[in-house]
Short mmCIF file of C-alpha atoms and ligand atoms in Angstrom, two decimals:
data_model
loop_
_atom_site.label_atom_id
_atom_site.label_comp_id
_atom_site.label_asym_id
_atom_site.label_seq_id
_atom_site.Cartn_x
_atom_site.Cartn_y
_atom_site.Cartn_z
CA MET Z 1 53.95 113.30 139.05
CA ILE Z 2 53.91 110.19 136.69
CA GLY Z 3 55.97 109.98 133.90
CA ARG Z 4 59.12 112.18 135.05
CA LYS Z 5 62.21 111.46 134.87
CA SER Z 6 64.18 110.20 137.45
CA ILE Z 7 66.81 112.54 139.20
CA PRO Z 8 69.84 111.27 139.73
CA VAL Z 9 72.10 112.32 143.48
CA ALA Z 10 75.21 113.36 141.04
CA HIS Z 11 76.09 113.27 137.87
CA PRO Z 12 79.10 113.69 135.78
CA VAL Z 13 79.35 116.31 133.30
CA LEU Z 14 82.20 116.13 130.36
CA GLU Z 15 81.27 118.67 127.60
CA GLY Z 16 84.55 120.26 127.07
CA ASN Z 17 87.50 119.16 125.64
CA GLU Z 18 87.32 116.05 128.26
CA LYS Z 19 86.46 113.67 124.50
CA LYS Z 20 89.61 116.11 122.84
CA TYR Z 21 92.23 115.40 124.87
CA VAL Z 22 91.62 111.75 125.75
CA LEU Z 23 91.46 110.45 121.96
CA GLU Z 24 95.05 112.74 121.74
CA CYS Z 25 95.71 110.03 124.36
CA LEU Z 26 94.46 107.09 122.04
CA GLU Z 27 96.25 108.52 118.89
CA SER Z 28 99.86 109.13 121.12
CA GLY Z 29 99.94 106.30 122.27
CA TRP Z 30 100.22 108.06 125.58
CA ILE Z 31 97.88 105.83 128.04
CA SER Z 32 99.79 105.06 131.19
CA SER Z 33 101.08 107.08 133.71
CA ILE Z 34 103.76 109.22 131.39
CA GLY Z 35 102.03 111.83 128.77
CA PRO Z 36 101.98 115.42 128.63
CA PHE Z 37 98.51 115.55 130.14
CA ILE Z 38 99.96 114.45 134.10
CA GLY Z 39 102.57 117.73 134.14
CA SER Z 40 99.73 119.81 132.78
CA PHE Z 41 96.89 118.97 135.26
CA GLU Z 42 99.02 118.90 138.21
CA GLU Z 43 100.45 122.43 137.21
CA SER Z 44 96.97 124.13 136.90
CA PHE Z 45 95.48 122.14 139.84
CA ALA Z 46 98.38 122.88 141.55
CA ARG Z 47 97.81 127.08 141.05
CA PHE Z 48 93.66 126.81 141.52
CA CYS Z 49 94.51 126.17 145.10
CA GLY Z 50 96.57 128.67 145.32
CA ALA Z 51 100.29 125.75 146.64
CA THR Z 52 102.99 125.31 144.42
CA TYR Z 53 103.05 121.31 144.00
CA ALA Z 54 100.48 119.34 142.91
CA VAL Z 55 101.28 115.75 142.24
CA SER Z 56 98.49 113.19 140.95
CA CYS Z 57 97.82 109.59 141.97
CA ASN Z 58 95.60 107.11 141.48
CA ASN Z 59 92.45 108.05 143.64
CA GLY Z 60 91.47 109.86 146.91
CA THR Z 61 92.31 107.32 149.18
CA SER Z 62 95.71 106.98 147.84
CA ALA Z 63 96.23 110.26 148.27
CA LEU Z 64 95.66 110.53 152.02
CA HIS Z 65 98.00 107.03 152.26
CA LEU Z 66 101.49 108.98 150.52
CA ALA Z 67 100.66 112.04 152.44
CA LEU Z 68 100.26 110.11 155.89
CA ALA Z 69 103.03 108.45 154.68
CA ALA Z 70 104.84 110.80 153.41
CA LEU Z 71 104.40 112.79 157.03
CA GLY Z 72 105.68 110.04 158.45
CA ALA Z 73 102.47 108.38 159.89
CA GLY Z 74 104.00 104.73 161.28
CA PRO Z 75 102.71 102.01 164.05
CA GLY Z 76 102.34 103.51 167.38
CA ASP Z 77 101.29 106.76 166.35
CA GLU Z 78 97.52 108.37 166.61
CA ILE Z 79 96.13 110.70 164.17
CA ILE Z 80 93.01 113.04 164.91
CA VAL Z 81 90.15 112.24 162.28
CA PRO Z 82 86.55 113.38 162.65
CA THR Z 83 83.96 111.01 163.21
CA LEU Z 84 81.86 112.10 160.97
CA THR Z 85 83.51 111.40 157.15
CA PHE Z 86 83.75 109.24 154.64
CA VAL Z 87 85.45 106.42 155.36
CA ALA Z 88 88.79 105.93 153.21
CA THR Z 89 89.85 109.20 155.83
CA ALA Z 90 90.22 106.66 158.24
CA ASN Z 91 91.16 103.83 156.45
CA ALA Z 92 94.24 105.83 154.98
CA VAL Z 93 95.41 105.58 158.88
CA ARG Z 94 94.66 101.99 159.15
CA TYR Z 95 96.86 101.95 155.88
CA CYS Z 96 99.92 103.22 158.36
CA GLY Z 97 99.49 100.81 161.04
CA ALA Z 98 98.46 104.30 162.90
CA GLN Z 99 95.37 104.71 164.37
CA PRO Z 100 92.61 107.23 164.27
CA VAL Z 101 91.05 108.27 166.69
CA PHE Z 102 87.88 110.41 166.12
CA VAL Z 103 86.61 113.74 167.10
CA ASP Z 104 82.52 115.01 167.59
CA SER Z 105 81.04 117.46 164.55
CA GLN Z 106 80.44 121.14 164.40
CA ALA Z 107 76.47 121.59 164.52
CA CYS Z 108 76.81 124.07 161.96
CA THR Z 109 79.73 122.70 159.44
CA MET Z 110 79.02 119.66 159.83
CA ASN Z 111 83.19 119.28 160.69
CA LEU Z 112 85.11 118.37 162.72
CA ASN Z 113 84.84 120.68 166.02
CA PRO Z 114 88.50 122.40 166.49
CA GLU Z 115 87.24 122.70 170.76
CA LEU Z 116 87.05 119.02 171.29
CA LEU Z 117 90.89 118.48 169.74
CA GLU Z 118 92.78 119.44 172.89
CA GLU Z 119 91.75 116.87 175.14
CA ALA Z 120 91.73 114.56 172.29
CA VAL Z 121 95.78 114.76 171.86
CA THR Z 122 97.88 112.23 173.15
CA GLY Z 123 101.63 111.62 173.81
CA ARG Z 124 101.61 108.97 170.59
CA THR Z 125 99.07 111.98 168.07
CA LYS Z 126 100.48 112.50 164.87
CA GLY Z 127 98.18 114.45 162.84
CA ILE Z 128 95.28 115.92 162.39
CA ILE Z 129 93.00 115.18 159.16
CA ALA Z 130 90.69 118.19 158.66
CA VAL Z 131 88.02 117.08 156.93
CA HIS Z 132 86.27 119.78 154.97
CA LEU Z 133 82.95 117.35 154.34
CA TYR Z 134 80.83 117.32 151.56
CA GLY Z 135 82.40 121.23 150.28
CA HIS Z 136 82.31 123.36 153.41
CA SER Z 137 85.43 124.77 154.78
CA ALA Z 138 86.45 123.21 158.30
CA ASP Z 139 87.52 125.53 161.78
CA MET Z 140 90.96 125.55 160.07
CA ASP Z 141 92.99 128.60 162.05
CA GLY Z 142 91.32 126.70 165.53
CA ILE Z 143 92.75 123.42 164.08
CA GLN Z 144 96.00 124.70 162.82
CA ASP Z 145 96.10 126.47 166.62
CA VAL Z 146 95.91 122.61 168.56
CA ALA Z 147 98.48 121.47 166.16
CA ARG Z 148 101.15 124.44 166.01
CA ARG Z 149 100.79 124.22 171.03
CA HIS Z 150 101.39 120.12 170.27
CA ARG Z 151 103.75 120.01 167.08
CA LEU Z 152 101.48 117.91 164.88
CA PHE Z 153 101.18 117.96 161.49
CA VAL Z 154 97.94 118.69 159.04
CA ILE Z 155 95.86 116.95 156.24
CA GLU Z 156 92.80 118.72 154.66
CA ASP Z 157 91.09 115.89 153.38
CA ALA Z 158 89.45 118.19 150.26
CA ALA Z 159 87.82 114.89 148.75
CA GLU Z 160 84.88 116.91 148.31
CA ALA Z 161 85.86 120.57 148.44
CA HIS Z 162 86.91 121.74 145.35
CA GLY Z 163 87.04 125.18 144.42
CA ALA Z 164 85.78 126.49 148.22
CA LEU Z 165 88.12 128.96 150.41
CA TYR Z 166 88.79 129.75 154.08
CA LYS Z 167 88.54 132.83 155.06
CA GLY Z 168 89.34 133.40 151.43
CA ARG Z 169 91.92 131.20 150.80
CA PRO Z 170 91.88 128.05 148.14
CA ILE Z 171 91.41 125.11 150.35
CA GLY Z 172 94.47 122.59 149.71
CA SER Z 173 97.15 125.33 150.80
CA LEU Z 174 95.32 125.22 154.32
CA ALA Z 175 97.66 123.04 155.62
CA HIS Z 176 101.15 120.70 155.13
CA ALA Z 177 99.11 118.83 152.60
CA ALA Z 178 96.18 118.02 150.77
CA THR Z 179 94.46 115.77 148.90
CA PHE Z 180 91.64 115.33 146.47
CA SER Z 181 89.51 112.90 144.71
CA PHE Z 182 88.12 113.09 141.31
CA TYR Z 183 85.39 110.09 141.73
CA GLY Z 184 82.68 109.79 139.22
CA ASN Z 185 80.97 111.93 141.97
CA LYS Z 186 82.67 114.64 142.70
CA ILE Z 187 83.00 117.98 142.16
CA LEU Z 188 85.49 117.34 139.02
CA SER Z 189 86.17 113.79 138.05
CA THR Z 190 88.26 111.87 136.36
CA GLY Z 191 87.11 108.89 136.96
CA GLU Z 192 89.58 107.25 139.08
CA GLY Z 193 92.08 110.46 140.13
CA GLY Z 194 93.21 111.47 143.35
CA MET Z 195 95.82 114.79 143.34
CA VAL Z 196 98.00 115.47 146.82
CA THR Z 197 99.01 119.21 147.01
CA THR Z 198 101.63 120.56 148.78
CA SER Z 199 104.27 123.79 149.13
CA ASP Z 200 106.83 122.09 150.72
CA ALA Z 201 109.64 120.42 148.10
CA SER Z 202 110.54 118.15 150.70
CA LEU Z 203 107.25 116.90 151.00
CA ARG Z 204 106.58 116.66 147.03
CA ASP Z 205 109.73 114.65 146.42
CA ARG Z 206 108.64 112.19 148.90
CA LEU Z 207 105.08 111.92 148.28
CA ARG Z 208 106.32 111.22 144.02
CA LEU Z 209 108.88 108.82 145.33
CA LEU Z 210 106.40 106.78 147.29
CA ARG Z 211 103.39 106.36 144.26
CA GLY Z 212 105.95 105.34 141.72
CA GLN Z 213 107.48 101.87 143.76
CA GLY Z 214 109.75 103.91 145.60
CA MET Z 215 112.36 104.17 142.74
CA ASP Z 216 114.99 106.28 142.92
CA PRO Z 217 114.52 110.12 140.26
CA ASP Z 218 118.43 108.86 139.54
CA ARG Z 219 118.85 105.48 139.67
CA ARG Z 220 116.99 103.16 137.13
CA TYR Z 221 115.10 99.99 139.49
CA TRP Z 222 116.61 101.11 142.50
CA PHE Z 223 114.63 101.13 145.18
CA PRO Z 224 115.49 102.45 148.39
CA ILE Z 225 112.12 101.82 150.33
CA VAL Z 226 109.15 100.48 149.61
CA GLY Z 227 107.05 102.13 148.04
CA TYR Z 228 103.37 101.43 145.87
CA ASN Z 229 102.14 102.34 142.70
CA TYR Z 230 99.83 104.70 142.88
CA ARG Z 231 99.94 106.74 140.02
CA MET Z 232 97.38 108.34 137.35
CA THR Z 233 97.20 108.23 134.65
CA ASN Z 234 97.76 110.51 131.17
CA VAL Z 235 93.85 109.79 130.25
CA ALA Z 236 92.25 110.50 133.68
CA ALA Z 237 94.95 113.86 133.09
CA ALA Z 238 93.04 114.95 130.36
CA ILE Z 239 89.81 114.05 131.44
CA GLY Z 240 91.05 116.24 134.94
CA LEU Z 241 92.49 119.49 132.48
CA ALA Z 242 89.82 119.41 130.66
CA GLN Z 243 87.28 119.11 133.88
CA LEU Z 244 89.54 121.69 135.66
CA GLU Z 245 89.47 124.40 132.26
CA GLN Z 246 85.28 124.46 133.45
CA VAL Z 247 85.63 124.88 136.92
CA ASP Z 248 84.78 127.75 137.38
CA ARG Z 249 80.85 127.06 135.34
CA PHE Z 250 80.76 123.93 137.77
CA LEU Z 251 80.74 126.40 141.07
CA ASP Z 252 78.77 128.55 139.73
CA GLN Z 253 76.32 126.41 138.58
CA ARG Z 254 76.84 124.65 142.19
CA ARG Z 255 76.13 128.29 144.37
CA ASN Z 256 73.57 128.90 142.12
CA MET Z 257 71.40 125.22 142.92
CA ALA Z 258 72.06 126.04 146.18
CA CYS Z 259 70.65 129.22 146.41
CA LYS Z 260 67.97 128.02 144.86
CA TYR Z 261 67.39 125.09 147.18
CA GLU Z 262 67.49 127.80 150.31
CA GLN Z 263 65.32 129.88 148.54
CA CYS Z 264 62.64 126.42 148.20
CA LEU Z 265 63.85 125.07 151.71
CA ALA Z 266 63.14 128.48 153.53
CA ALA Z 267 59.53 127.42 154.37
CA VAL Z 268 60.12 124.24 155.95
CA HIS Z 269 62.79 125.65 158.07
CA ASN Z 270 60.91 124.36 161.17
CA TYR Z 271 61.27 121.43 159.63
CA VAL Z 272 64.97 120.62 157.90
CA GLU Z 273 68.22 122.55 158.38
CA ILE Z 274 71.09 123.03 156.00
CA GLN Z 275 74.72 123.72 156.02
CA THR Z 276 74.72 127.26 156.01
CA GLU Z 277 77.64 128.21 154.50
CA GLN Z 278 79.87 130.15 157.89
CA PRO Z 279 80.91 134.09 157.14
CA TRP Z 280 84.19 133.35 156.58
CA ALA Z 281 83.72 130.15 154.28
CA LYS Z 282 82.89 129.72 150.60
CA HIS Z 283 80.82 127.04 150.08
CA ALA Z 284 81.65 124.11 147.21
CA PHE Z 285 78.86 122.76 147.40
CA TRP Z 286 79.68 119.23 146.97
CA SER Z 287 76.53 117.62 147.83
CA TYR Z 288 73.52 119.45 149.52
CA PRO Z 289 73.07 118.16 153.37
CA VAL Z 290 69.99 118.61 155.12
CA ILE Z 291 68.99 117.57 158.64
CA LEU Z 292 65.61 116.07 159.63
CA ARG Z 293 64.83 118.60 162.72
CA ASP Z 294 62.96 116.87 165.80
CA SER Z 295 59.15 118.23 165.44
CA VAL Z 296 59.94 115.48 162.35
CA ALA Z 297 57.84 112.69 162.92
CA ILE Z 298 58.69 110.72 159.61
CA ARG Z 299 61.86 108.73 159.58
CA ARG Z 300 64.65 109.96 157.52
CA ASP Z 301 65.10 106.41 156.27
CA ASP Z 302 61.59 106.73 155.31
CA VAL Z 303 61.86 110.14 153.98
CA MET Z 304 64.60 108.55 152.30
CA LYS Z 305 62.36 105.55 150.23
CA ALA Z 306 59.10 108.60 149.83
CA LEU Z 307 61.79 110.75 147.59
CA GLU Z 308 62.73 107.35 145.51
CA GLN Z 309 59.56 106.84 144.56
CA ASP Z 310 59.18 110.79 143.79
CA GLY Z 311 61.97 109.86 141.49
CA ILE Z 312 64.24 111.53 143.47
CA GLU Z 313 67.69 109.96 144.69
CA THR Z 314 69.22 110.84 147.88
CA ARG Z 315 71.58 109.78 149.92
CA PRO Z 316 72.47 109.04 153.93
CA VAL Z 317 75.41 111.18 155.89
CA PHE Z 318 77.57 109.35 157.05
CA HIS Z 319 77.38 106.52 159.10
CA PRO Z 320 79.92 108.19 161.49
CA MET Z 321 83.06 105.62 161.95
CA HIS Z 322 82.79 105.09 165.57
CA THR Z 323 79.72 103.26 164.43
CA LEU Z 324 81.52 100.81 161.21
CA PRO Z 325 82.59 97.43 162.67
CA PRO Z 326 86.08 97.98 161.81
CA TYR Z 327 86.18 101.37 164.58
CA ARG Z 328 83.35 99.89 166.71
CA ASN Z 329 86.29 99.11 169.50
CA ALA Z 330 86.82 103.37 169.40
CA VAL Z 331 85.32 104.91 173.34
CA GLY Z 332 83.84 108.62 173.53
CA GLU Z 333 80.25 110.28 173.03
CA TYR Z 334 79.44 111.67 169.50
CA PRO Z 335 76.36 112.53 169.76
CA VAL Z 336 76.52 116.04 167.09
CA ALA Z 337 78.12 113.35 164.56
CA ASP Z 338 74.93 110.76 165.76
CA ARG Z 339 72.02 113.44 165.32
CA LEU Z 340 73.70 114.32 161.54
CA ALA Z 341 73.72 110.89 160.41
CA THR Z 342 70.31 109.50 161.31
CA ARG Z 343 68.76 112.94 160.75
CA GLY Z 344 70.50 113.96 157.39
CA LEU Z 345 70.12 113.00 153.68
CA CYS Z 346 72.41 114.97 150.94
CA LEU Z 347 70.21 116.52 147.82
CA PRO Z 348 70.94 116.03 144.18
CA MET Z 349 73.22 117.93 143.60
CA HIS Z 350 74.61 117.76 139.96
CA GLY Z 351 75.62 120.36 136.96
CA LEU Z 352 72.42 118.89 134.94
CA LEU Z 353 69.82 119.87 137.16
CA ASN Z 354 67.35 122.68 136.45
CA GLU Z 355 66.12 125.29 138.62
CA ASP Z 356 62.35 123.04 138.38
CA ASP Z 357 63.35 120.04 139.53
CA ILE Z 358 65.34 121.64 142.68
CA CYS Z 359 61.88 123.59 142.76
CA TYR Z 360 60.22 119.71 143.00
CA ILE Z 361 62.87 118.30 145.08
CA SER Z 362 62.78 120.36 147.80
CA HIS Z 363 58.58 120.43 147.50
CA ARG Z 364 58.74 117.16 147.38
CA LEU Z 365 61.38 116.62 150.17
CA ALA Z 366 58.75 119.10 152.16
CA HIS Z 367 55.51 117.44 152.34
CA TRP Z 368 57.24 113.83 153.61
CA CYS Z 369 58.18 116.83 156.43
CA THR Z 370 55.43 118.24 157.04
CA GLY Z 371 53.22 114.75 157.16
CA SER Z 372 50.85 116.39 154.81
CA GLY Z 373 49.15 113.65 153.45
CA THR Z 374 49.95 111.38 150.14
C1 PLP K 1 85.28 110.67 147.53
C2 PLP K 1 86.16 110.18 148.99
C3 PLP K 1 87.43 109.99 149.59
C4 PLP K 1 87.96 108.83 148.98
O1 PLP K 1 87.92 109.45 147.40
P1 PLP K 1 88.38 108.19 145.94
O2 PLP K 1 88.53 108.78 145.17
O3 PLP K 1 87.02 107.82 146.30
O4 PLP K 1 89.30 107.27 146.90
C5 PLP K 1 88.35 110.58 150.82
N1 PLP K 1 87.44 112.00 151.96
C6 PLP K 1 86.24 111.91 151.22
C7 PLP K 1 85.80 112.69 152.64
C8 PLP K 1 85.82 111.66 150.69
O5 PLP K 1 84.63 112.18 149.77
#
């Protein structure tokens, strides 16, 4: 279609109180990591997740690092991580001097397969990071079961799953700690930003200590431990609070778009699989991954190129960690993740899409997959 605007894969929507609250920061001078929006955002976010506490930080990767460090991950420890995730999940484990141990995915949820967990546990295993990939909850009961048996901590990497549910319970309240990202393409954005939620007060204190250079809260410039400067700014928290005020609408919009995709793609279900919402889950639809079935002759990368020509931006499903240079020495077979990664692509999903866009995207995808010429 000539002259058609291009459709980005993700886009933030900043149409609420973002500007007003940021102006308040500028006018009051509270632009750094002290200020009223930080506490308000943390409190509101904890409530949103059904957790008792939320500790803000400067991005989702530092949130993971803080959670791991606060739970005591260190050199010699092994932390189990799904191989199919964004690289930050594995990197945060390395930041602690610990070793990520990769586990393959479930085909239906694209998340950590709990049936493979037991065999990944060794005497050095200290914890598990469950990632809620693309907004669909991991199978938490299966994961918690193994964790309890072996006395392991569990962290939810919920960077992509704000507002998702597992058996009716909010993501962010299902483990020892959960981490979130507010990067520009996530469901809620603060530009850059992150959060750790927990219902354990001593863990909260440790997260705060590590976030703020390790400074003793009762003694200024006294540092009992080596901490980090991972604080969120009041400006970012101002944007975050305004975003959180709109979260119900954001999630409804995403759900409606996902329904529209499902309708439009039903005609080509012999060609593409979708990340089906399980009966026990409520998907947050951060992104909309589709997997090309074996009946599709055209290569995934060529589908992405063809869609780009149609003005549609897409993203490949993440490269599994065991294929990346820093982690390539991992032993094991990961056939499900390998297939999802070579056959999967993420379609546009954000608040500026309309139903016509979704029909157009689905129509073009179907066109290229069914090989019906140009
Ligand atoms: C985005 C993301 C992160 C990292 O968040 P940043 O804010 O970009 O540091 C971690 N894990 C997953 C699964 C993500 O998608």
